[in-house]
Every structure is written in structure tokens, then in C-alpha cells.
Short mmCIF file of N, CA and C in Angstrom, two decimals:
data_model
loop_
_atom_site.label_atom_id
_atom_site.label_comp_id
_atom_site.label_asym_id
_atom_site.label_seq_id
_atom_site.Cartn_x
_atom_site.Cartn_y
_atom_site.Cartn_z
N MET A 1 0.89 -1.16 -0.07
CA MET A 1 0.03 0.07 0.07
C MET A 1 0.69 1.18 -0.01
N LYS A 2 1.94 1.21 0.59
CA LYS A 2 2.82 2.46 0.63
C LYS A 2 3.39 3.03 -0.77
N ASN A 3 3.41 2.09 -1.52
CA ASN A 3 3.87 2.64 -3.04
C ASN A 3 2.64 3.01 -4.06
N ALA A 4 1.46 2.71 -3.46
CA ALA A 4 0.15 3.05 -4.24
C ALA A 4 0.21 4.67 -4.31
N SER A 5 -0.60 5.03 -5.34
CA SER A 5 -0.80 6.44 -5.40
C SER A 5 -2.05 6.85 -4.53
N THR A 6 -2.22 8.11 -4.40
CA THR A 6 -3.08 8.60 -3.65
C THR A 6 -4.65 8.20 -4.51
N GLU A 7 -4.59 8.32 -5.79
CA GLU A 7 -5.89 8.03 -6.63
C GLU A 7 -6.05 6.67 -6.60
N HIS A 8 -5.14 5.83 -6.52
CA HIS A 8 -5.27 4.35 -6.36
C HIS A 8 -5.71 3.84 -4.86
N LEU A 9 -5.21 4.50 -3.96
CA LEU A 9 -5.84 4.22 -2.50
C LEU A 9 -7.35 4.59 -2.48
N ILE A 10 -7.87 5.84 -2.98
CA ILE A 10 -9.05 6.37 -3.11
C ILE A 10 -10.03 5.36 -3.65
N VAL A 11 -9.57 4.58 -4.91
CA VAL A 11 -10.42 3.73 -5.59
C VAL A 11 -10.64 2.54 -4.55
N ILE A 12 -9.41 1.98 -3.92
CA ILE A 12 -9.49 0.90 -3.18
C ILE A 12 -10.44 1.21 -2.21
N CYS A 13 -10.49 2.37 -1.48
CA CYS A 13 -11.44 2.56 -0.28
C CYS A 13 -12.72 2.57 -0.75
N GLN A 14 -13.03 3.21 -1.93
CA GLN A 14 -14.40 3.38 -2.39
C GLN A 14 -14.76 1.96 -2.92
N THR A 15 -14.12 1.16 -3.50
CA THR A 15 -14.76 -0.07 -3.98
C THR A 15 -14.72 -1.27 -2.94
N THR A 16 -13.58 -1.25 -1.94
CA THR A 16 -13.55 -2.34 -1.18
C THR A 16 -13.73 -1.93 0.55
N GLY A 17 -13.58 -0.51 0.67
CA GLY A 17 -13.52 -0.04 1.98
C GLY A 17 -12.38 -0.68 2.91
N ASP A 18 -11.47 -0.90 2.26
CA ASP A 18 -10.22 -1.53 2.86
C ASP A 18 -9.59 -0.69 3.94
N GLN A 19 -9.39 -0.84 5.18
CA GLN A 19 -9.36 0.11 6.03
C GLN A 19 -7.69 0.33 6.16
N HIS A 20 -6.86 -0.76 5.84
CA HIS A 20 -5.34 -0.42 5.41
C HIS A 20 -5.36 0.72 4.51
N ALA A 21 -5.84 0.52 3.32
CA ALA A 21 -5.75 1.71 2.53
C ALA A 21 -6.51 3.16 2.93
N PHE A 22 -7.33 2.91 3.65
CA PHE A 22 -7.85 4.16 4.27
C PHE A 22 -6.62 4.81 5.19
N ASN A 23 -6.29 3.83 6.13
CA ASN A 23 -5.15 4.45 7.07
C ASN A 23 -3.93 4.91 6.30
N GLU A 24 -3.57 4.41 5.30
CA GLU A 24 -2.53 4.79 4.44
C GLU A 24 -2.86 6.28 4.04
N LEU A 25 -3.96 6.14 3.28
CA LEU A 25 -4.50 7.36 2.58
C LEU A 25 -4.37 8.78 3.47
N PHE A 26 -4.93 8.54 4.88
CA PHE A 26 -4.87 9.63 5.89
C PHE A 26 -3.61 9.92 6.43
N ALA A 27 -2.76 8.75 6.57
CA ALA A 27 -1.54 9.02 7.17
C ALA A 27 -0.59 9.91 6.11
N ARG A 28 -0.86 9.81 4.84
CA ARG A 28 -0.35 10.69 4.07
C ARG A 28 -0.69 12.17 4.25
N HIS A 29 -1.83 12.50 4.52
CA HIS A 29 -2.64 13.72 4.82
C HIS A 29 -2.66 14.21 6.02
N ASP A 30 -2.21 13.64 7.14
CA ASP A 30 -2.50 13.81 8.49
C ASP A 30 -1.76 15.16 8.84
N GLN A 31 -0.46 15.33 8.60
CA GLN A 31 0.20 16.43 9.15
C GLN A 31 -0.26 17.80 8.36
N ALA A 32 -0.55 17.69 7.03
CA ALA A 32 -1.04 18.59 6.29
C ALA A 32 -2.60 19.20 6.89
N LEU A 33 -3.36 18.16 7.04
CA LEU A 33 -4.68 18.57 7.70
C LEU A 33 -4.44 19.12 9.01
N LYS A 34 -3.60 18.84 9.75
CA LYS A 34 -3.47 19.32 11.01
C LYS A 34 -2.97 20.83 11.06
N LEU A 35 -1.96 20.82 10.02
CA LEU A 35 -1.45 22.22 9.79
C LEU A 35 -2.55 23.22 9.36
N PHE A 36 -3.43 22.69 8.33
CA PHE A 36 -4.66 23.45 7.71
C PHE A 36 -5.31 23.84 8.98
N LEU A 37 -5.84 22.99 9.77
CA LEU A 37 -6.74 23.44 10.94
C LEU A 37 -5.90 24.44 11.85
N TYR A 38 -4.63 24.15 12.07
CA TYR A 38 -3.94 24.96 13.12
C TYR A 38 -3.90 26.39 12.59
N HIS A 39 -3.63 26.75 11.38
CA HIS A 39 -3.51 27.98 10.82
C HIS A 39 -4.89 28.82 10.90
N ARG A 40 -5.91 28.00 11.00
CA ARG A 40 -7.30 28.62 11.17
C ARG A 40 -7.96 28.49 12.46
N LEU A 41 -7.45 27.83 13.38
CA LEU A 41 -8.01 27.70 14.62
C LEU A 41 -6.99 27.79 15.74
N GLY A 42 -5.98 27.73 15.73
CA GLY A 42 -4.86 27.62 16.60
C GLY A 42 -4.75 26.21 17.01
N SER A 43 -4.51 26.12 18.35
CA SER A 43 -4.41 24.45 18.74
C SER A 43 -5.61 24.02 19.33
N ASP A 44 -6.61 24.73 19.58
CA ASP A 44 -7.69 24.18 20.21
C ASP A 44 -8.58 23.18 19.45
N ASN A 45 -8.84 22.07 20.01
CA ASN A 45 -9.58 21.09 19.52
C ASN A 45 -9.18 20.37 18.04
N ILE A 46 -7.91 20.58 17.78
CA ILE A 46 -7.61 20.26 16.46
C ILE A 46 -7.84 18.68 16.42
N ASP A 47 -7.27 17.84 17.46
CA ASP A 47 -7.23 16.21 17.59
C ASP A 47 -8.73 15.87 17.41
N ASP A 48 -9.56 16.47 18.08
CA ASP A 48 -11.09 16.22 18.07
C ASP A 48 -11.47 16.37 16.53
N ILE A 49 -11.19 17.52 15.81
CA ILE A 49 -11.92 17.72 14.64
C ILE A 49 -11.17 16.87 13.51
N VAL A 50 -9.99 16.45 13.65
CA VAL A 50 -9.03 15.56 12.97
C VAL A 50 -9.89 14.18 12.96
N GLN A 51 -10.27 13.90 14.11
CA GLN A 51 -10.65 12.62 14.45
C GLN A 51 -12.09 12.35 13.67
N GLU A 52 -13.01 13.48 14.01
CA GLU A 52 -14.27 13.46 13.36
C GLU A 52 -14.15 13.55 11.79
N THR A 53 -13.19 14.19 11.34
CA THR A 53 -13.18 14.42 9.90
C THR A 53 -12.66 13.05 9.34
N TYR A 54 -11.78 12.34 9.96
CA TYR A 54 -11.53 11.05 9.45
C TYR A 54 -12.96 10.07 9.45
N VAL A 55 -13.50 10.22 10.48
CA VAL A 55 -14.71 9.34 10.60
C VAL A 55 -15.46 9.52 9.33
N LYS A 56 -15.88 11.03 9.18
CA LYS A 56 -16.91 11.49 8.11
C LYS A 56 -16.30 11.02 6.76
N ALA A 57 -15.05 11.19 6.61
CA ALA A 57 -14.35 10.94 5.26
C ALA A 57 -14.46 9.45 5.07
N PHE A 58 -14.21 8.61 6.02
CA PHE A 58 -14.34 7.07 5.70
C PHE A 58 -15.89 6.75 5.42
N LEU A 59 -16.70 7.27 6.14
CA LEU A 59 -18.04 7.06 5.94
C LEU A 59 -18.72 7.61 4.47
N LYS A 60 -18.00 8.57 4.01
CA LYS A 60 -18.40 9.19 2.85
C LYS A 60 -17.63 9.23 1.56
N ILE A 61 -16.46 8.08 1.86
CA ILE A 61 -15.48 8.15 0.73
C ILE A 61 -16.06 7.79 -0.69
N LYS A 62 -17.09 7.14 -0.60
CA LYS A 62 -17.62 6.77 -2.09
C LYS A 62 -18.31 8.09 -2.65
N GLN A 63 -18.45 8.91 -1.95
CA GLN A 63 -19.13 10.47 -2.48
C GLN A 63 -17.99 11.18 -3.20
N PHE A 64 -16.82 10.95 -2.73
CA PHE A 64 -15.75 11.63 -3.49
C PHE A 64 -15.74 11.39 -4.93
N ASP A 65 -15.93 12.44 -5.82
CA ASP A 65 -16.01 12.08 -7.14
C ASP A 65 -14.74 12.39 -8.20
N GLY A 66 -13.64 12.94 -7.57
CA GLY A 66 -12.40 13.40 -8.17
C GLY A 66 -12.56 14.81 -8.78
N LYS A 67 -13.82 15.33 -8.77
CA LYS A 67 -13.84 16.57 -9.58
C LYS A 67 -12.86 17.57 -8.89
N SER A 68 -12.54 17.53 -7.65
CA SER A 68 -11.67 18.34 -7.05
C SER A 68 -10.52 17.49 -6.36
N LYS A 69 -9.60 18.29 -5.92
CA LYS A 69 -8.37 17.48 -5.17
C LYS A 69 -8.91 16.89 -4.04
N PHE A 70 -8.24 15.74 -3.67
CA PHE A 70 -8.83 14.86 -2.55
C PHE A 70 -8.40 15.70 -1.24
N THR A 71 -7.33 16.50 -1.07
CA THR A 71 -7.19 17.38 0.01
C THR A 71 -8.22 18.56 -0.06
N THR A 72 -8.83 19.05 -1.05
CA THR A 72 -9.62 20.05 -1.11
C THR A 72 -11.06 19.40 -0.36
N TRP A 73 -11.41 18.24 -0.78
CA TRP A 73 -12.56 17.54 -0.25
C TRP A 73 -12.28 17.23 1.20
N LEU A 74 -11.06 16.85 1.62
CA LEU A 74 -11.06 16.51 2.94
C LEU A 74 -10.86 17.74 4.03
N TYR A 75 -10.33 18.79 3.27
CA TYR A 75 -10.29 20.15 4.08
C TYR A 75 -11.62 20.42 4.32
N ARG A 76 -12.59 20.43 3.25
CA ARG A 76 -13.87 21.02 3.26
C ARG A 76 -14.61 20.23 4.65
N ILE A 77 -14.44 19.05 4.66
CA ILE A 77 -14.91 18.29 5.59
C ILE A 77 -14.38 18.62 7.19
N ALA A 78 -13.19 18.94 7.23
CA ALA A 78 -12.63 19.55 8.40
C ALA A 78 -13.18 20.86 8.72
N PHE A 79 -13.32 21.59 7.69
CA PHE A 79 -13.74 22.71 8.09
C PHE A 79 -15.22 22.93 8.54
N ASN A 80 -15.98 21.93 7.90
CA ASN A 80 -17.46 21.77 8.46
C ASN A 80 -17.40 21.30 9.72
N GLU A 81 -16.61 20.46 10.19
CA GLU A 81 -16.47 19.76 11.39
C GLU A 81 -16.20 21.01 12.51
N PHE A 82 -15.34 21.82 12.13
CA PHE A 82 -14.82 23.07 13.12
C PHE A 82 -16.13 23.83 13.25
N LEU A 83 -16.98 24.09 12.07
CA LEU A 83 -18.12 24.83 12.27
C LEU A 83 -19.02 24.37 13.25
N GLN A 84 -19.11 23.04 13.01
CA GLN A 84 -20.19 22.50 13.75
C GLN A 84 -19.87 22.38 15.35
N LEU A 85 -18.51 22.13 15.58
CA LEU A 85 -18.11 22.21 16.86
C LEU A 85 -18.20 23.56 17.60
N LYS A 86 -17.92 24.72 16.58
CA LYS A 86 -17.83 25.98 17.05
C LYS A 86 -19.66 26.48 17.52
N ARG A 87 -20.50 25.92 16.70
CA ARG A 87 -21.87 26.12 16.76
C ARG A 87 -22.42 25.52 18.25
N LYS A 88 -21.80 24.25 18.23
CA LYS A 88 -22.25 23.40 19.39
C LYS A 88 -21.83 24.20 20.67
N THR A 89 -20.57 24.59 20.71
CA THR A 89 -19.98 25.10 21.79
C THR A 89 -20.56 26.53 22.26
N SER A 90 -20.79 27.22 21.15
CA SER A 90 -21.30 28.63 21.49
C SER A 90 -22.83 28.66 22.04
N ILE A 91 -23.68 27.73 21.65
CA ILE A 91 -25.03 27.62 22.14
C ILE A 91 -24.82 27.14 23.57
N PHE A 92 -23.99 26.04 23.97
CA PHE A 92 -24.02 25.62 25.17
C PHE A 92 -23.39 26.55 26.20
N THR A 93 -22.39 27.33 25.66
CA THR A 93 -21.63 28.11 26.53
C THR A 93 -22.56 29.28 26.85
N ARG A 94 -23.39 29.78 25.78
CA ARG A 94 -24.39 30.97 26.29
C ARG A 94 -25.35 30.37 27.25
N LEU A 95 -25.91 29.15 27.07
CA LEU A 95 -27.13 28.60 28.05
C LEU A 95 -26.34 28.47 29.22
N LYS A 96 -25.21 27.76 29.37
CA LYS A 96 -24.56 27.45 30.76
C LYS A 96 -24.09 28.92 31.41
N GLU A 97 -23.65 29.80 30.94
CA GLU A 97 -23.41 30.94 31.46
C GLU A 97 -24.67 31.66 32.07
N ARG A 98 -25.75 31.64 31.37
CA ARG A 98 -27.12 32.17 31.71
C ARG A 98 -27.55 31.45 32.81
N TRP A 99 -27.68 30.16 32.80
CA TRP A 99 -28.15 29.34 33.84
C TRP A 99 -27.36 29.37 35.23
N GLN A 100 -26.03 29.58 34.98
CA GLN A 100 -25.21 29.66 35.95
C GLN A 100 -25.43 31.06 36.72
N SER A 101 -25.60 32.09 36.00
CA SER A 101 -25.57 33.38 36.53
C SER A 101 -26.98 33.67 37.10
N ASP A 102 -27.87 33.12 36.63
CA ASP A 102 -29.33 33.28 37.09
C ASP A 102 -29.36 32.45 38.42
N SER A 103 -28.65 31.21 38.52
CA SER A 103 -28.68 30.53 39.72
C SER A 103 -27.83 31.01 40.89
N GLU A 104 -26.80 31.61 40.31
CA GLU A 104 -26.06 32.41 41.46
C GLU A 104 -26.68 33.71 42.08
N ARG A 105 -27.50 34.24 41.07
CA ARG A 105 -28.27 35.42 41.66
C ARG A 105 -29.41 35.26 42.46
N LEU A 106 -30.07 33.95 42.13
CA LEU A 106 -31.21 33.58 42.90
C LEU A 106 -31.13 32.81 44.12
N LEU A 107 -29.99 31.81 44.05
CA LEU A 107 -29.74 31.25 45.24
C LEU A 107 -28.68 31.36 46.02
N SER A 108 -28.68 31.48 47.07
CA SER A 108 -27.65 31.72 48.12
C SER A 108 -26.79 30.27 48.41
N SER A 109 -27.66 29.26 48.13
CA SER A 109 -27.04 27.91 48.53
C SER A 109 -26.37 27.37 47.17
N LYS A 110 -25.58 26.38 47.30
CA LYS A 110 -25.06 25.75 45.78
C LYS A 110 -25.92 24.76 45.36
N ASP A 111 -27.27 24.98 45.09
CA ASP A 111 -28.03 24.15 44.58
C ASP A 111 -27.90 23.94 42.89
N SER A 112 -27.16 23.11 42.57
CA SER A 112 -27.08 22.99 41.15
C SER A 112 -28.18 22.43 40.52
N SER A 113 -29.24 22.10 40.97
CA SER A 113 -30.48 21.32 40.41
C SER A 113 -31.23 22.48 39.49
N SER A 114 -30.98 23.81 40.18
CA SER A 114 -31.75 24.99 39.49
C SER A 114 -31.20 25.09 38.12
N ILE A 115 -29.79 24.71 37.78
CA ILE A 115 -29.37 24.97 36.50
C ILE A 115 -30.14 23.99 35.48
N TYR A 116 -30.19 22.78 36.04
CA TYR A 116 -31.11 21.65 35.06
C TYR A 116 -32.58 22.26 35.13
N ILE A 117 -33.06 22.58 36.02
CA ILE A 117 -34.53 23.11 36.02
C ILE A 117 -34.69 24.35 34.79
N ASP A 118 -33.64 25.12 34.99
CA ASP A 118 -33.79 26.35 34.18
C ASP A 118 -33.45 25.71 32.45
N ALA A 119 -32.61 24.95 32.48
CA ALA A 119 -32.51 24.25 31.16
C ALA A 119 -33.82 23.64 30.63
N GLN A 120 -34.44 22.80 31.55
CA GLN A 120 -35.74 22.13 31.14
C GLN A 120 -36.67 23.28 30.70
N ARG A 121 -36.71 24.37 31.33
CA ARG A 121 -37.61 25.32 31.13
C ARG A 121 -37.39 26.10 29.76
N GLU A 122 -36.21 26.28 29.49
CA GLU A 122 -35.91 26.93 28.19
C GLU A 122 -36.39 25.98 27.11
N ILE A 123 -35.96 24.64 27.14
CA ILE A 123 -36.32 23.80 26.19
C ILE A 123 -37.90 23.51 26.07
N GLU A 124 -38.54 23.44 27.07
CA GLU A 124 -40.09 23.29 27.14
C GLU A 124 -40.60 24.50 26.51
N ARG A 125 -40.08 25.46 26.56
CA ARG A 125 -40.70 26.71 25.73
C ARG A 125 -40.92 26.58 24.22
N LEU A 126 -40.06 25.75 23.69
CA LEU A 126 -40.04 25.25 22.27
C LEU A 126 -41.33 24.56 21.93
N SER A 127 -41.55 24.52 20.73
CA SER A 127 -42.63 23.63 20.14
C SER A 127 -42.03 22.31 20.22
N SER A 128 -42.83 21.35 20.06
CA SER A 128 -42.63 19.80 20.34
C SER A 128 -41.54 19.49 19.21
N ILE A 129 -41.85 19.90 17.92
CA ILE A 129 -40.73 19.50 16.85
C ILE A 129 -39.39 20.36 17.23
N GLN A 130 -39.63 21.53 17.65
CA GLN A 130 -38.34 22.25 17.82
C GLN A 130 -37.31 21.60 19.07
N GLN A 131 -38.23 21.24 19.94
CA GLN A 131 -37.54 20.48 21.13
C GLN A 131 -36.63 19.16 20.70
N GLN A 132 -37.51 18.50 19.87
CA GLN A 132 -36.71 17.21 19.31
C GLN A 132 -35.62 17.45 18.60
N VAL A 133 -35.78 18.46 17.49
CA VAL A 133 -34.54 18.84 16.81
C VAL A 133 -33.56 19.35 17.41
N PHE A 134 -33.97 20.25 18.45
CA PHE A 134 -32.86 20.89 19.39
C PHE A 134 -32.03 19.90 20.06
N VAL A 135 -32.75 18.96 20.80
CA VAL A 135 -32.22 18.17 21.68
C VAL A 135 -31.25 17.05 20.81
N TYR A 136 -31.83 16.63 19.68
CA TYR A 136 -30.95 15.70 18.73
C TYR A 136 -29.53 16.44 18.38
N ALA A 137 -29.79 17.64 18.03
CA ALA A 137 -28.77 18.47 17.54
C ALA A 137 -27.47 18.80 18.53
N GLU A 138 -28.22 19.52 19.63
CA GLU A 138 -27.23 19.91 20.56
C GLU A 138 -26.82 19.25 21.58
N LEU A 139 -27.72 18.06 22.14
CA LEU A 139 -27.24 17.41 23.24
C LEU A 139 -26.61 16.04 22.72
N TYR A 140 -27.39 15.49 21.71
CA TYR A 140 -26.78 14.18 21.03
C TYR A 140 -26.08 14.34 20.02
N GLU A 141 -25.69 15.55 19.56
CA GLU A 141 -24.60 15.79 18.48
C GLU A 141 -24.99 15.19 17.19
N HIS A 142 -26.31 14.99 16.81
CA HIS A 142 -26.44 14.46 15.53
C HIS A 142 -26.54 15.42 14.47
N SER A 143 -26.10 14.87 13.24
CA SER A 143 -26.15 15.91 12.08
C SER A 143 -27.75 16.09 11.58
N HIS A 144 -27.63 17.18 10.76
CA HIS A 144 -28.91 17.51 10.27
C HIS A 144 -29.44 16.35 9.60
N THR A 145 -28.74 15.73 8.63
CA THR A 145 -29.17 14.57 7.90
C THR A 145 -29.82 13.47 8.85
N GLU A 146 -28.95 13.20 9.59
CA GLU A 146 -29.30 12.02 10.80
C GLU A 146 -30.62 12.42 11.37
N ILE A 147 -30.77 13.69 11.76
CA ILE A 147 -32.00 14.12 12.53
C ILE A 147 -33.34 14.14 11.48
N SER A 148 -33.07 14.43 10.37
CA SER A 148 -34.22 14.31 9.29
C SER A 148 -34.48 12.95 9.11
N GLU A 149 -33.59 11.80 9.18
CA GLU A 149 -33.80 10.39 9.16
C GLU A 149 -34.53 9.86 10.36
N LEU A 150 -34.02 10.43 11.51
CA LEU A 150 -34.74 9.90 12.63
C LEU A 150 -36.01 10.27 12.83
N LEU A 151 -36.36 11.67 12.52
CA LEU A 151 -37.79 12.19 12.66
C LEU A 151 -38.57 12.14 11.47
N LYS A 152 -38.08 11.62 10.44
CA LYS A 152 -38.74 11.35 9.19
C LYS A 152 -39.37 12.67 8.67
N ILE A 153 -38.54 13.93 8.74
CA ILE A 153 -39.01 15.07 8.26
C ILE A 153 -37.83 15.49 7.18
N PRO A 154 -38.27 16.56 6.25
CA PRO A 154 -37.28 16.91 5.19
C PRO A 154 -35.95 17.68 5.98
N LEU A 155 -34.90 17.67 5.25
CA LEU A 155 -33.69 18.14 5.74
C LEU A 155 -33.98 19.87 6.02
N GLY A 156 -34.44 20.28 5.06
CA GLY A 156 -34.75 21.69 5.17
C GLY A 156 -35.58 22.10 6.46
N SER A 157 -36.50 21.27 6.76
CA SER A 157 -37.47 21.49 8.05
C SER A 157 -36.54 21.46 9.22
N VAL A 158 -35.40 20.55 9.23
CA VAL A 158 -34.74 20.44 10.29
C VAL A 158 -33.80 21.65 10.50
N LYS A 159 -33.30 22.07 9.50
CA LYS A 159 -32.48 23.33 9.49
C LYS A 159 -33.38 24.36 10.08
N THR A 160 -34.59 24.51 9.61
CA THR A 160 -35.67 25.49 9.99
C THR A 160 -35.98 25.61 11.48
N TYR A 161 -36.27 24.24 11.83
CA TYR A 161 -36.65 24.34 13.26
C TYR A 161 -35.36 24.52 14.26
N LEU A 162 -34.33 23.97 13.97
CA LEU A 162 -33.13 24.23 14.70
C LEU A 162 -32.88 25.65 14.67
N LYS A 163 -32.94 26.35 13.66
CA LYS A 163 -32.67 27.76 13.75
C LYS A 163 -33.52 28.61 14.48
N GLN A 164 -34.87 28.24 14.48
CA GLN A 164 -35.92 28.88 15.19
C GLN A 164 -35.81 28.66 16.66
N ALA A 165 -35.31 27.38 17.19
CA ALA A 165 -35.06 27.02 18.41
C ALA A 165 -33.94 27.77 18.89
N ARG A 166 -32.99 27.89 18.36
CA ARG A 166 -31.74 28.73 18.69
C ARG A 166 -32.01 30.02 18.98
N GLU A 167 -32.96 30.77 17.93
CA GLU A 167 -33.35 32.00 18.03
C GLU A 167 -34.20 32.32 19.21
N GLN A 168 -35.21 31.55 19.41
CA GLN A 168 -36.03 31.75 20.49
C GLN A 168 -35.16 31.60 21.77
N ILE A 169 -34.09 30.75 22.10
CA ILE A 169 -33.34 30.82 23.32
C ILE A 169 -32.58 31.93 23.31
N ARG A 170 -32.22 32.43 22.18
CA ARG A 170 -31.21 33.59 22.15
C ARG A 170 -32.14 34.97 22.55
N VAL A 171 -33.47 34.84 22.08
CA VAL A 171 -34.34 36.02 22.59
C VAL A 171 -34.61 35.70 23.96
N GLN A 172 -34.71 34.72 24.38
CA GLN A 172 -34.94 34.52 25.94
C GLN A 172 -33.90 35.04 26.81
N ASP A 173 -32.54 34.63 26.21
CA ASP A 173 -31.24 35.00 26.87
C ASP A 173 -31.21 36.49 27.06
N ASP A 174 -31.75 37.16 26.06
CA ASP A 174 -31.56 38.80 26.11
C ASP A 174 -32.60 39.43 26.80
N VAL A 175 -33.55 38.64 27.25
CA VAL A 175 -34.70 39.25 28.08
C VAL A 175 -34.38 39.37 29.37
#
């Protein structure tokens, strides 16, 4: 496998799913991928994003059509993983900060259960479908496509409901 070209390794991965070919393919691109991410993110979460990128690439290797360079395709997956991580982190950071500041302001004791009660209240204010989409996306970290399949609703609807839920929570955060 070490002597095989990148193109040959891609074909092997696409046709047979050979993990040795996949490992060789990504070993060749590991340092470049990490460097690409480092220049965009700094050192935060690079290993997590690289791992998620490899998983997604392995699962979607058959979708690589060769119209672009393999590295372009791989970097696009990595960048999407970075954006997804950033979205997840930002919404949870805002919710956590709000719930913690509210609980500190309202409670003199160290009752952390109030944080969970506040979280539950925020989510309960959403419609049923918004709740489901929000929980699948934010808590269980499912992709939009996975949520669409789980809830048997169109992909566009998943995106709309998730956007609405985030906006509603953001509006409530600002009140």
C-alpha cells in the first residue's frame, strides 16, 4: 500500500472499504490536515476535529467524485466539522453562562439542580418539533441529515426548526 498513489488508494477505499488503504491514505494527509486546521483555529480542538474528519471521510469516501483534489474535499469536511463544533460550543456556553448566573443570583446555596430546571424550562418553551430537533442536534450531536432520518422530516425543515429554536433561546437569553 505504501507504493500506491493517492488516486489508487481512493479507488481501493471506494470499492472495497479496505481499512489499511484508508489508514495509508490519511496517514499521508495527517500533518497537512493538522497544519490547515492550526492556521485557522490555533491549537484548540484540532485532534477532535481531525478524528471527526477521518470518521466522516471514511463514511463518505464513496461520495468523493474526483472533480476536486482529494485534499480540497478533506479540508472541506474538516472545516465543516470545525463549524459544527463552534456552533455546539457557542450555544451551550451561552446557555450554561445564563443558567449559572441566574442560579447564582437567585440562590444563596449551592443548589445546582436549579441549572437543570432552568435548562428544562428553556427547552420546554419550544414547540414539540423544535424541542426534538434541538435536543438531537445540541445534546446528542446528531447531524442535520441524521435528525431528518430519525424524525422522518425533510432536511430543510430540520434546519429551519433548529434555527428557530436557537433564535428563541437567544431571545429569551436577552430578556
